[in-house]
Tab-separated table of C-alpha atoms in Angstrom:
chain	number	residue	atom	x	y	z
A	1	MET	CA	-125.062	-12.342	35.324
A	2	LYS	CA	-125.227	-15.077	37.824
A	3	ASN	CA	-124.676	-17.603	35.278
A	4	ARG	CA	-121.375	-15.690	34.348
A	5	ARG	CA	-120.286	-15.398	37.938
A	6	THR	CA	-120.687	-18.939	38.591
A	7	GLY	CA	-118.931	-20.273	35.766
A	8	ILE	CA	-115.922	-18.060	36.496
A	9	LEU	CA	-116.287	-19.128	39.725
A	10	THR	CA	-116.105	-22.961	38.559
A	11	LEU	CA	-113.033	-21.949	35.931
A	12	PHE	CA	-111.169	-20.528	39.032
A	13	ILE	CA	-111.377	-23.578	41.398
A	14	PHE	CA	-110.443	-25.852	37.982
A	15	LEU	CA	-107.586	-24.159	37.638
A	16	PHE	CA	-106.770	-24.046	41.019
A	17	ILE	CA	-106.786	-27.829	41.424
A	18	GLN	CA	-104.981	-28.293	38.653
A	19	TYR	CA	-102.199	-26.191	39.847
A	20	ALA	CA	-102.209	-27.714	43.245
A	21	GLN	CA	-101.888	-31.115	41.481
A	22	ALA	CA	-99.120	-29.731	39.538
A	23	GLN	CA	-97.061	-29.107	42.633
A	24	GLU	CA	-95.691	-32.037	44.790
A	25	THR	CA	-94.867	-31.144	48.585
A	26	TYR	CA	-92.022	-32.663	49.966
A	27	ASP	CA	-89.963	-32.556	53.396
A	28	LEU	CA	-86.973	-34.169	53.873
A	29	ASN	CA	-87.805	-37.288	54.859
A	30	ARG	CA	-89.766	-37.686	51.633
A	31	CYS	CA	-86.888	-36.657	49.423
A	32	ILE	CA	-84.565	-38.900	51.455
A	33	THR	CA	-86.994	-42.108	51.154
A	34	THR	CA	-87.836	-41.343	47.197
A	35	GLY	CA	-83.748	-41.111	46.619
A	36	LEU	CA	-83.152	-43.969	48.336
A	37	GLU	CA	-85.733	-46.056	46.182
A	38	GLN	CA	-85.061	-44.436	42.981
A	39	ASN	CA	-81.401	-42.999	42.515
A	40	TYR	CA	-79.315	-44.825	39.942
A	41	SER	CA	-75.915	-45.361	41.869
A	42	VAL	CA	-78.137	-46.917	44.658
A	43	LYS	CA	-79.464	-49.526	42.540
A	44	VAL	CA	-76.066	-50.340	41.018
A	45	ALA	CA	-74.701	-50.982	44.346
A	46	ARG	CA	-77.546	-52.825	45.362
A	47	ASN	CA	-77.226	-55.010	42.501
A	48	GLN	CA	-73.634	-55.255	43.097
A	49	GLU	CA	-74.804	-56.287	46.557
A	50	GLU	CA	-76.970	-58.993	45.353
A	51	ILE	CA	-74.098	-60.462	43.647
A	52	ALA	CA	-71.992	-60.723	46.548
A	53	GLY	CA	-74.640	-62.310	48.250
A	54	ASN	CA	-75.481	-64.925	45.460
A	55	ASN	CA	-71.616	-65.804	45.364
A	56	PHE	CA	-71.559	-66.722	49.141
A	57	THR	CA	-72.762	-70.285	48.705
A	58	ARG	CA	-71.222	-73.685	50.277
A	59	GLY	CA	-70.703	-74.920	46.586
A	60	ASN	CA	-68.528	-71.925	45.400
A	61	ALA	CA	-66.353	-72.375	48.355
A	62	GLY	CA	-66.127	-76.253	47.235
A	63	PHE	CA	-67.743	-78.064	50.045
A	64	LEU	CA	-70.162	-79.698	47.859
A	65	PRO	CA	-69.571	-82.169	45.284
A	66	THR	CA	-70.157	-81.917	41.632
A	67	VAL	CA	-71.914	-84.419	39.071
A	68	SER	CA	-71.799	-84.354	35.604
A	69	THR	CA	-72.991	-86.545	32.901
A	70	THR	CA	-72.040	-86.866	29.245
A	71	ASN	CA	-74.547	-88.933	26.648
A	72	ARG	CA	-73.872	-89.380	23.412
A	73	PHE	CA	-75.688	-91.486	20.262
A	74	GLY	CA	-73.995	-91.863	16.978
A	75	GLY	CA	-73.325	-94.423	13.930
A	76	ASN	CA	-71.861	-94.996	10.924
A	77	VAL	CA	-72.727	-96.378	7.478
A	78	THR	CA	-69.776	-98.315	6.105
A	79	THR	CA	-69.052	-100.106	2.745
A	80	THR	CA	-66.324	-102.937	3.211
A	81	THR	CA	-64.599	-104.809	-0.207
A	82	GLN	CA	-62.766	-108.131	0.901
A	83	ASN	CA	-60.806	-109.502	-2.142
A	84	MET	CA	-59.912	-113.480	-1.391
A	85	ASN	CA	-57.108	-115.510	-1.815
A	86	ASP	CA	-58.880	-117.576	-5.022
A	87	GLY	CA	-59.807	-114.062	-6.532
A	88	SER	CA	-63.034	-113.903	-5.322
A	89	GLN	CA	-64.406	-110.326	-4.086
A	90	ARG	CA	-66.940	-109.983	-1.339
A	91	VAL	CA	-68.622	-106.730	-1.028
A	92	SER	CA	-70.497	-105.264	1.916
A	93	SER	CA	-72.255	-101.880	1.429
A	94	GLY	CA	-74.343	-99.629	3.389
A	95	VAL	CA	-74.148	-101.625	6.360
A	96	TYR	CA	-75.381	-99.474	9.540
A	97	ASN	CA	-73.872	-99.516	12.909
A	98	THR	CA	-75.044	-97.579	15.725
A	99	THR	CA	-73.373	-96.585	18.764
A	100	GLY	CA	-74.575	-94.519	22.013
A	101	SER	CA	-73.100	-93.898	25.578
A	102	ALA	CA	-73.813	-92.544	29.042
A	103	ALA	CA	-71.788	-91.698	31.760
A	104	LEU	CA	-72.389	-90.085	35.238
A	105	THR	CA	-69.397	-88.706	37.204
A	106	LEU	CA	-69.223	-87.576	40.901
A	107	ASN	CA	-65.922	-85.919	42.253
A	108	MET	CA	-65.609	-84.290	45.704
A	109	THR	CA	-62.734	-82.839	47.631
A	110	LEU	CA	-62.293	-84.181	50.893
A	111	PHE	CA	-59.494	-82.398	52.020
A	112	ASN	CA	-57.412	-79.493	50.476
A	113	GLY	CA	-55.309	-77.739	53.010
A	114	PHE	CA	-58.062	-75.750	54.724
A	115	SER	CA	-58.294	-74.082	51.544
A	116	VAL	CA	-62.508	-74.636	51.071
A	117	GLN	CA	-63.275	-73.597	54.815
A	118	THR	CA	-60.936	-70.466	54.241
A	119	THR	CA	-62.628	-69.663	50.713
A	120	TYR	CA	-65.926	-69.697	52.372
A	121	GLN	CA	-65.036	-67.238	55.218
A	122	LYS	CA	-63.588	-65.177	52.231
A	123	LEU	CA	-67.260	-65.200	50.247
A	124	ASN	CA	-68.863	-64.537	53.393
A	125	GLU	CA	-66.495	-61.373	53.949
A	126	LEU	CA	-67.024	-60.420	50.613
A	127	LYS	CA	-70.543	-60.536	51.087
A	128	GLN	CA	-70.502	-57.886	54.036
A	129	MET	CA	-67.989	-55.851	51.748
A	130	GLY	CA	-71.046	-55.703	49.422
A	131	GLU	CA	-73.302	-54.697	52.180
A	132	LEU	CA	-70.917	-51.978	53.270
A	133	ASN	CA	-70.609	-50.537	50.025
A	134	THR	CA	-74.302	-50.200	49.300
A	135	GLN	CA	-74.289	-48.866	52.828
A	136	MET	CA	-71.674	-46.285	51.854
A	137	SER	CA	-73.518	-45.375	48.601
A	138	MET	CA	-76.718	-44.579	50.755
A	139	GLU	CA	-75.120	-42.542	52.851
A	140	ASN	CA	-73.522	-40.161	50.523
A	141	LEU	CA	-76.946	-40.011	48.746
A	142	VAL	CA	-78.390	-38.863	52.019
A	143	ALA	CA	-75.798	-36.571	52.941
A	144	GLN	CA	-76.306	-34.984	49.441
A	145	ILE	CA	-80.014	-34.953	49.454
A	146	VAL	CA	-80.077	-33.554	53.009
A	147	ALA	CA	-77.354	-30.764	51.892
A	148	GLU	CA	-78.919	-29.716	48.620
A	149	TYR	CA	-82.704	-29.783	50.373
A	150	TYR	CA	-81.273	-26.829	52.504
A	151	GLN	CA	-79.333	-25.491	50.012
A	152	TYR	CA	-82.664	-25.035	48.197
A	153	ILE	CA	-83.751	-23.338	51.243
A	154	GLN	CA	-80.997	-21.085	51.383
A	155	GLN	CA	-81.672	-20.191	47.690
A	156	LEU	CA	-85.441	-19.369	48.873
A	157	ASN	CA	-84.481	-17.376	51.739
A	158	TYR	CA	-81.698	-15.443	49.460
A	159	PHE	CA	-84.932	-14.702	47.321
A	160	ASN	CA	-87.127	-13.462	50.021
A	161	ASN	CA	-84.332	-11.498	51.111
A	162	MET	CA	-83.817	-9.786	47.808
A	163	GLU	CA	-87.647	-9.579	47.888
A	164	TYR	CA	-87.595	-7.383	50.799
A	165	ALA	CA	-84.637	-5.092	49.334
A	166	VAL	CA	-86.983	-4.448	46.191
A	167	SER	CA	-90.042	-3.358	48.651
A	168	LEU	CA	-87.805	-1.428	50.623
A	169	SER	CA	-86.411	0.377	47.123
A	170	ARG	CA	-89.789	0.833	46.177
A	171	GLU	CA	-90.803	2.554	49.035
A	172	ARG	CA	-88.031	4.778	48.529
A	173	VAL	CA	-89.049	5.658	45.008
A	174	ARG	CA	-92.660	6.432	46.693
A	175	ILE	CA	-91.274	8.701	49.283
A	176	ASP	CA	-88.786	10.600	46.554
A	177	GLU	CA	-91.605	10.714	44.247
A	178	GLU	CA	-93.823	12.679	46.635
A	179	ARG	CA	-91.102	14.925	47.960
A	180	TYR	CA	-90.172	15.744	44.208
A	181	LEU	CA	-93.871	16.464	43.478
A	182	LEU	CA	-93.931	18.738	46.403
A	183	GLY	CA	-90.810	20.276	45.421
A	184	ALA	CA	-89.050	19.065	48.557
A	185	SER	CA	-86.316	17.157	46.864
A	186	SER	CA	-84.485	17.163	43.273
A	187	LYS	CA	-85.315	14.802	40.432
A	188	LEU	CA	-81.801	13.590	40.407
A	189	GLU	CA	-82.923	11.799	43.770
A	190	LEU	CA	-86.046	10.127	42.500
A	191	LEU	CA	-83.797	8.999	39.415
A	192	GLN	CA	-81.108	7.488	41.502
A	193	SER	CA	-83.737	5.735	43.735
A	194	ILE	CA	-85.273	4.470	40.323
A	195	VAL	CA	-81.874	3.119	39.465
A	196	TYR	CA	-81.053	1.387	43.004
A	197	LEU	CA	-84.797	-0.564	42.208
A	198	ASN	CA	-84.126	-1.825	39.033
A	199	ALA	CA	-80.541	-2.913	40.307
A	200	ASP	CA	-82.374	-5.003	42.902
A	201	SER	CA	-85.076	-6.189	40.781
A	202	SER	CA	-82.365	-7.417	38.213
A	203	ARG	CA	-80.730	-9.238	41.525
A	204	LEU	CA	-84.102	-10.912	42.318
A	205	ALA	CA	-84.347	-12.135	38.636
A	206	ARG	CA	-80.931	-13.681	39.046
A	207	GLN	CA	-81.744	-15.168	41.908
A	208	ASN	CA	-84.897	-16.937	40.562
A	209	GLU	CA	-82.514	-18.906	38.159
A	210	ALA	CA	-80.557	-20.031	40.998
A	211	ILE	CA	-83.662	-21.297	42.671
A	212	LEU	CA	-84.475	-23.506	39.481
A	213	GLU	CA	-80.765	-25.140	39.408
A	214	SER	CA	-81.195	-25.998	42.919
A	215	ALA	CA	-84.511	-27.577	42.406
A	216	VAL	CA	-83.121	-29.702	39.452
A	217	ARG	CA	-80.478	-30.843	41.316
A	218	LEU	CA	-82.593	-32.288	43.981
A	219	LYS	CA	-84.905	-33.951	41.479
A	220	LYS	CA	-81.956	-35.405	40.021
A	221	LEU	CA	-80.485	-36.850	43.511
A	222	MET	CA	-83.907	-38.235	43.684
A	223	ALA	CA	-84.073	-39.662	40.227
A	224	LEU	CA	-87.827	-37.832	39.472
A	225	GLU	CA	-88.836	-39.284	36.085
A	226	ASN	CA	-90.060	-35.787	35.174
A	227	LEU	CA	-87.561	-33.215	36.093
A	228	GLU	CA	-89.682	-30.300	34.811
A	229	GLN	CA	-92.232	-31.045	37.621
A	230	ASN	CA	-92.643	-28.262	40.096
A	231	ILE	CA	-91.951	-29.316	44.023
A	232	VAL	CA	-92.609	-27.262	47.262
A	233	LEU	CA	-90.422	-27.705	50.204
A	234	LYS	CA	-92.187	-28.361	53.224
A	235	ASP	CA	-89.791	-26.435	55.725
A	236	SER	CA	-88.569	-22.737	55.066
A	237	CYS	CA	-85.831	-22.535	57.478
A	238	ILE	CA	-82.630	-23.864	58.309
A	239	VAL	CA	-82.541	-26.020	61.545
A	240	PHE	CA	-79.603	-27.256	62.829
A	241	ASN	CA	-78.416	-29.126	65.962
A	242	PRO	CA	-76.247	-26.926	68.260
A	243	ASP	CA	-75.407	-29.673	70.576
A	244	LEU	CA	-73.079	-32.071	69.203
A	245	ILE	CA	-70.186	-32.991	71.147
A	246	TYR	CA	-66.874	-34.191	70.133
A	247	SER	CA	-66.113	-37.059	72.297
A	248	GLU	CA	-69.165	-38.682	71.569
A	249	LEU	CA	-68.751	-38.161	67.772
A	250	LEU	CA	-65.023	-39.792	67.903
A	251	ASP	CA	-66.658	-43.046	69.730
A	252	LEU	CA	-69.282	-43.312	67.025
A	253	THR	CA	-66.837	-42.642	63.947
A	254	LEU	CA	-64.300	-45.404	65.481
A	255	ASP	CA	-67.489	-48.002	65.871
A	256	PHE	CA	-69.760	-46.906	62.811
A	257	ASN	CA	-67.680	-45.085	60.145
A	258	THR	CA	-68.131	-46.787	57.101
A	259	SER	CA	-65.057	-46.195	55.452
A	260	LEU	CA	-62.976	-47.548	58.547
A	261	GLN	CA	-65.361	-50.759	58.316
A	262	ILE	CA	-64.323	-51.489	54.755
A	263	ALA	CA	-60.571	-50.914	55.328
A	264	LYS	CA	-60.940	-53.617	57.979
A	265	LYS	CA	-62.560	-56.153	55.966
A	266	ASN	CA	-60.478	-55.394	53.246
A	267	GLN	CA	-57.270	-56.252	55.958
A	268	ILE	CA	-59.499	-59.409	56.640
A	269	ILE	CA	-59.523	-60.521	53.060
A	270	SER	CA	-55.998	-60.288	52.798
A	271	GLU	CA	-55.385	-62.583	55.324
A	272	LEU	CA	-57.389	-64.944	54.126
A	273	ASP	CA	-55.974	-64.904	50.586
A	274	TYR	CA	-52.792	-65.499	52.464
A	275	LYS	CA	-54.279	-68.689	54.153
A	276	ILE	CA	-55.663	-69.882	50.877
A	277	ILE	CA	-51.992	-69.845	48.923
A	278	ALA	CA	-50.584	-71.683	52.547
A	279	SER	CA	-53.005	-74.413	51.925
A	280	ARG	CA	-51.453	-75.341	49.241
A	281	SER	CA	-48.700	-76.741	50.830
A	282	TYR	CA	-50.696	-79.564	52.349
A	283	PRO	CA	-51.562	-82.705	50.696
A	284	TYR	CA	-55.088	-82.766	48.901
A	285	LEU	CA	-57.514	-85.829	49.012
A	286	SER	CA	-60.412	-86.024	46.794
A	287	PHE	CA	-63.134	-88.851	46.110
A	288	SER	CA	-64.473	-89.572	42.338
A	289	SER	CA	-67.206	-91.932	41.201
A	290	GLY	CA	-68.951	-92.609	38.194
A	291	TYR	CA	-71.004	-94.832	36.052
A	292	ASN	CA	-71.099	-95.671	32.362
A	293	TYR	CA	-73.381	-97.142	30.291
A	294	SER	CA	-72.099	-97.866	26.393
A	295	TYR	CA	-74.239	-99.448	23.418
A	296	ARG	CA	-73.156	-100.763	20.218
A	297	GLY	CA	-75.362	-101.812	17.364
A	298	TYR	CA	-73.850	-104.174	14.442
A	299	GLY	CA	-75.281	-103.892	11.104
A	300	THR	CA	-73.137	-107.047	9.816
A	301	GLY	CA	-71.990	-110.492	11.311
A	302	THR	CA	-68.356	-111.319	12.457
A	303	ILE	CA	-66.140	-114.396	11.986
A	304	SER	CA	-64.742	-116.243	14.796
A	305	ASP	CA	-62.976	-120.015	15.113
A	306	TYR	CA	-66.018	-121.338	16.080
A	307	GLY	CA	-67.693	-120.412	12.831
A	308	THR	CA	-69.783	-117.832	11.703
A	309	LEU	CA	-71.621	-115.758	14.666
A	310	THR	CA	-73.726	-112.865	14.412
A	311	ILE	CA	-73.532	-110.232	16.858
A	312	ASN	CA	-76.993	-108.081	17.008
A	313	ASN	CA	-75.425	-105.337	19.425
A	314	GLN	CA	-73.369	-105.236	22.563
A	315	GLN	CA	-73.913	-103.280	26.009
A	316	SER	CA	-71.645	-102.795	28.879
A	317	ASN	CA	-72.121	-101.221	32.551
A	318	THR	CA	-69.336	-100.057	34.311
A	319	VAL	CA	-68.972	-98.611	38.013
A	320	ASN	CA	-65.943	-96.823	39.216
A	321	TYR	CA	-64.780	-95.218	42.196
A	322	GLY	CA	-61.435	-93.974	43.648
A	323	LEU	CA	-59.680	-92.065	46.429
A	324	THR	CA	-56.922	-89.632	44.990
A	325	LEU	CA	-53.984	-88.546	47.270
A	326	GLY	CA	-52.121	-86.119	45.865
A	327	MET	CA	-49.211	-83.127	47.134
A	328	ASP	CA	-47.249	-80.651	45.262
A	329	PRO	CA	-43.736	-80.746	47.102
A	330	PHE	CA	-42.047	-78.212	44.842
A	331	ASP	CA	-43.509	-75.886	42.216
A	332	GLY	CA	-40.271	-73.679	41.250
A	333	TYR	CA	-40.690	-71.691	44.499
A	334	ASN	CA	-43.460	-69.911	43.205
A	335	ARG	CA	-45.819	-71.064	46.324
A	336	ARG	CA	-43.022	-68.988	48.416
A	337	ARG	CA	-43.277	-66.240	46.600
A	338	GLU	CA	-46.698	-65.793	46.537
A	339	LYS	CA	-46.718	-65.971	50.402
A	340	GLU	CA	-44.337	-63.257	50.693
A	341	ASN	CA	-46.471	-60.999	48.348
A	342	ALA	CA	-49.406	-62.089	50.353
A	343	GLN	CA	-47.906	-61.057	53.886
A	344	VAL	CA	-46.819	-57.753	52.070
A	345	GLU	CA	-50.065	-57.012	51.025
A	346	ILE	CA	-51.583	-57.684	54.618
A	347	GLN	CA	-49.078	-55.113	55.880
A	348	ASN	CA	-50.386	-52.828	53.087
A	349	ARG	CA	-53.941	-53.375	54.136
A	350	LEU	CA	-53.004	-52.615	57.730
A	351	ILE	CA	-51.017	-49.418	56.945
A	352	ARG	CA	-53.914	-48.424	54.501
A	353	PHE	CA	-56.401	-48.936	57.661
A	354	GLN	CA	-54.072	-46.808	60.088
A	355	GLU	CA	-54.187	-44.083	57.166
A	356	VAL	CA	-57.975	-43.976	56.978
A	357	GLU	CA	-58.720	-44.002	60.523
A	358	GLN	CA	-56.181	-41.240	60.849
A	359	ASP	CA	-57.595	-39.259	57.936
A	360	ILE	CA	-61.375	-39.668	59.400
A	361	LYS	CA	-60.160	-38.350	62.771
A	362	ALA	CA	-58.533	-35.195	61.273
A	363	GLU	CA	-61.498	-34.755	59.129
A	364	LEU	CA	-63.807	-35.152	62.480
A	365	LEU	CA	-61.779	-32.697	64.592
A	366	THR	CA	-61.610	-30.278	61.524
A	367	VAL	CA	-65.063	-30.192	60.730
A	368	PHE	CA	-66.065	-29.992	64.430
A	369	TYR	CA	-63.946	-26.836	64.564
A	370	ALA	CA	-65.627	-25.244	61.405
A	371	TYR	CA	-68.859	-26.334	63.182
A	372	GLN	CA	-67.865	-24.645	66.771
A	373	ASN	CA	-66.875	-21.454	64.693
A	374	ASN	CA	-70.188	-21.449	62.666
A	375	LEU	CA	-72.457	-21.947	65.869
A	376	ARG	CA	-70.634	-18.104	67.331
A	377	LEU	CA	-71.050	-16.796	63.977
A	378	VAL	CA	-74.780	-17.904	63.922
A	379	LYS	CA	-75.105	-15.991	67.268
A	380	MET	CA	-73.171	-12.984	65.947
A	381	GLU	CA	-74.943	-12.408	62.846
A	382	GLU	CA	-78.182	-12.633	64.892
A	383	GLN	CA	-77.094	-9.837	66.910
A	384	ASN	CA	-75.887	-7.757	63.759
A	385	LEU	CA	-78.972	-8.290	62.244
A	386	SER	CA	-81.131	-6.791	65.039
A	387	VAL	CA	-79.350	-4.003	65.308
A	388	ALA	CA	-79.288	-3.407	61.319
A	389	ARG	CA	-83.145	-3.645	61.614
A	390	GLU	CA	-83.342	-1.013	64.290
A	391	ASN	CA	-80.962	1.012	62.496
A	392	LEU	CA	-83.015	0.999	58.797
A	393	GLU	CA	-86.013	1.879	60.945
A	394	ILE	CA	-84.331	4.909	62.604
A	395	ALA	CA	-83.067	5.714	58.658
A	396	MET	CA	-85.968	5.692	57.207
A	397	GLU	CA	-87.843	7.943	59.589
A	398	ARG	CA	-84.704	10.220	59.108
A	399	TYR	CA	-85.064	9.799	55.347
A	400	ARG	CA	-88.818	10.829	55.378
A	401	LEU	CA	-88.213	13.872	57.442
A	402	GLY	CA	-85.430	14.762	54.623
A	403	ALA	CA	-82.736	14.595	57.551
A	404	LEU	CA	-80.868	11.900	55.712
A	405	SER	CA	-79.475	11.664	52.194
A	406	GLY	CA	-80.174	8.626	49.461
A	407	LEU	CA	-76.491	7.509	49.392
A	408	GLU	CA	-76.805	7.297	53.360
A	409	LEU	CA	-80.007	5.491	53.281
A	410	ARG	CA	-78.770	3.055	50.538
A	411	GLU	CA	-75.941	2.421	52.667
A	412	VAL	CA	-78.225	1.537	55.430
A	413	GLN	CA	-80.327	-0.763	53.288
A	414	LYS	CA	-77.257	-2.520	52.117
A	415	SER	CA	-76.071	-3.206	55.923
A	416	LEU	CA	-79.243	-4.923	56.637
A	417	LEU	CA	-79.617	-7.077	53.217
A	418	ASP	CA	-75.869	-8.351	54.104
A	419	ALA	CA	-76.137	-9.071	57.534
A	420	GLU	CA	-79.492	-11.168	56.418
A	421	GLU	CA	-77.704	-12.630	53.914
A	422	ARG	CA	-74.731	-13.514	55.965
A	423	LEU	CA	-76.758	-15.116	58.390
A	424	ILE	CA	-78.772	-17.259	55.808
A	425	SER	CA	-74.972	-18.134	54.838
A	426	VAL	CA	-73.286	-19.190	58.249
A	427	LYS	CA	-76.974	-20.798	58.980
A	428	TYR	CA	-76.345	-23.264	56.007
A	429	GLN	CA	-72.430	-23.673	56.536
A	430	THR	CA	-73.519	-25.012	59.956
A	431	LYS	CA	-75.770	-27.307	58.835
A	432	LEU	CA	-73.389	-28.357	56.109
A	433	ALA	CA	-70.849	-29.019	59.043
A	434	GLU	CA	-73.306	-31.128	60.930
A	435	ILE	CA	-74.239	-33.098	57.988
A	436	SER	CA	-70.509	-33.737	57.402
A	437	LEU	CA	-70.141	-34.815	61.216
A	438	LEU	CA	-73.022	-37.287	61.196
A	439	GLN	CA	-71.818	-38.964	57.969
A	440	ILE	CA	-68.331	-39.331	59.705
A	441	SER	CA	-69.709	-40.515	62.227
A	442	GLY	CA	-71.983	-43.252	60.958
A	443	LYS	CA	-75.118	-41.457	62.257
A	444	ILE	CA	-76.439	-39.939	58.901
A	445	MET	CA	-79.106	-42.401	58.235
A	446	ASP	CA	-80.546	-40.972	61.279
A	447	TYR	CA	-82.224	-38.433	58.571
A	448	VAL	CA	-84.583	-41.176	57.605
């Protein structure tokens, strides 16, 4: 018997350890960190940023010279037939001649109407644009993770609320059963209580499905390899910041909003594109230099005025250099057309920046109004919940004494559960407004 108890205890401990290992506890910071490390969209954005960073080089802008080399080795096999005036014939067959060459060329742009310097500035802006795109991708992911994290908590709170509803209905069934057995009430009331209990149990079962769906969405945002892994959240309630100030958020938005910064970068890039086009009106100056080596090997002799001379091979070495000064005075008005289009694009980018700024200000103001309204609703719903709880205590006591009907008790229970659900919902809506305000103002990364 003692050994059996020890074996059962050991098995229980083993199963408990396995269950604990199968579950992972995540707080908000761990969820965000995991998502930033593993989310696929963020990985793609970082790769795009790396490409933009790789493109930002002096060589890509045209500051550095280019050096190229070409090398060739070859030959030919020739058969020659010569018919002489005296009727004789001279035949040379299978003559093998060889050739070889090597060339090294250097080209460098000395001046190109400031196009090189402007292109380098544009590459730098594109590099910063890549960083901003990565930042925006990360901010969007953080906002989604935080929202889904508290959505999961909201669903858990709904589940707890429905569990409480089931416990109330179960208590009512117990009371009605006792009263029915004592002959103090009819079987109809007992059956009605059972119907209410079954209805609440069904809602509880459906709520469990909503919890699982939210958990899968959260794990997908974190890009967990095993979506079936059980996770447990460290937090159990929705906590929000009730002290956000509109004027401070507006200042932060104008300085740190990522969409505004991207729109400003696009405006700067359009101005640089105009300068690059305008630089084609200037003359250009380039330097080139090269070295050439050639070799020819002969498999037969040649005849000259001095007699027959046999040439075995021939080599030559050549060094060349030069400056090229050029200009395109007229190109069919294409340059003027491109400059006009570039100026229009600059105006478009400015208008787009103003539009983005106005949209963001409007969104900030709208969300802040919703945030303030939700704060007021939270206080109101907390008061309603306190009253509903007290009302339920009184109603349950009256029901036990037979002074309250089953329908009236059900209405009181429903009022309490509705009040709790409204409070949970308005807290979540307040949190969503807070998340949006921090994202608009460029402070969403404070959650990390």
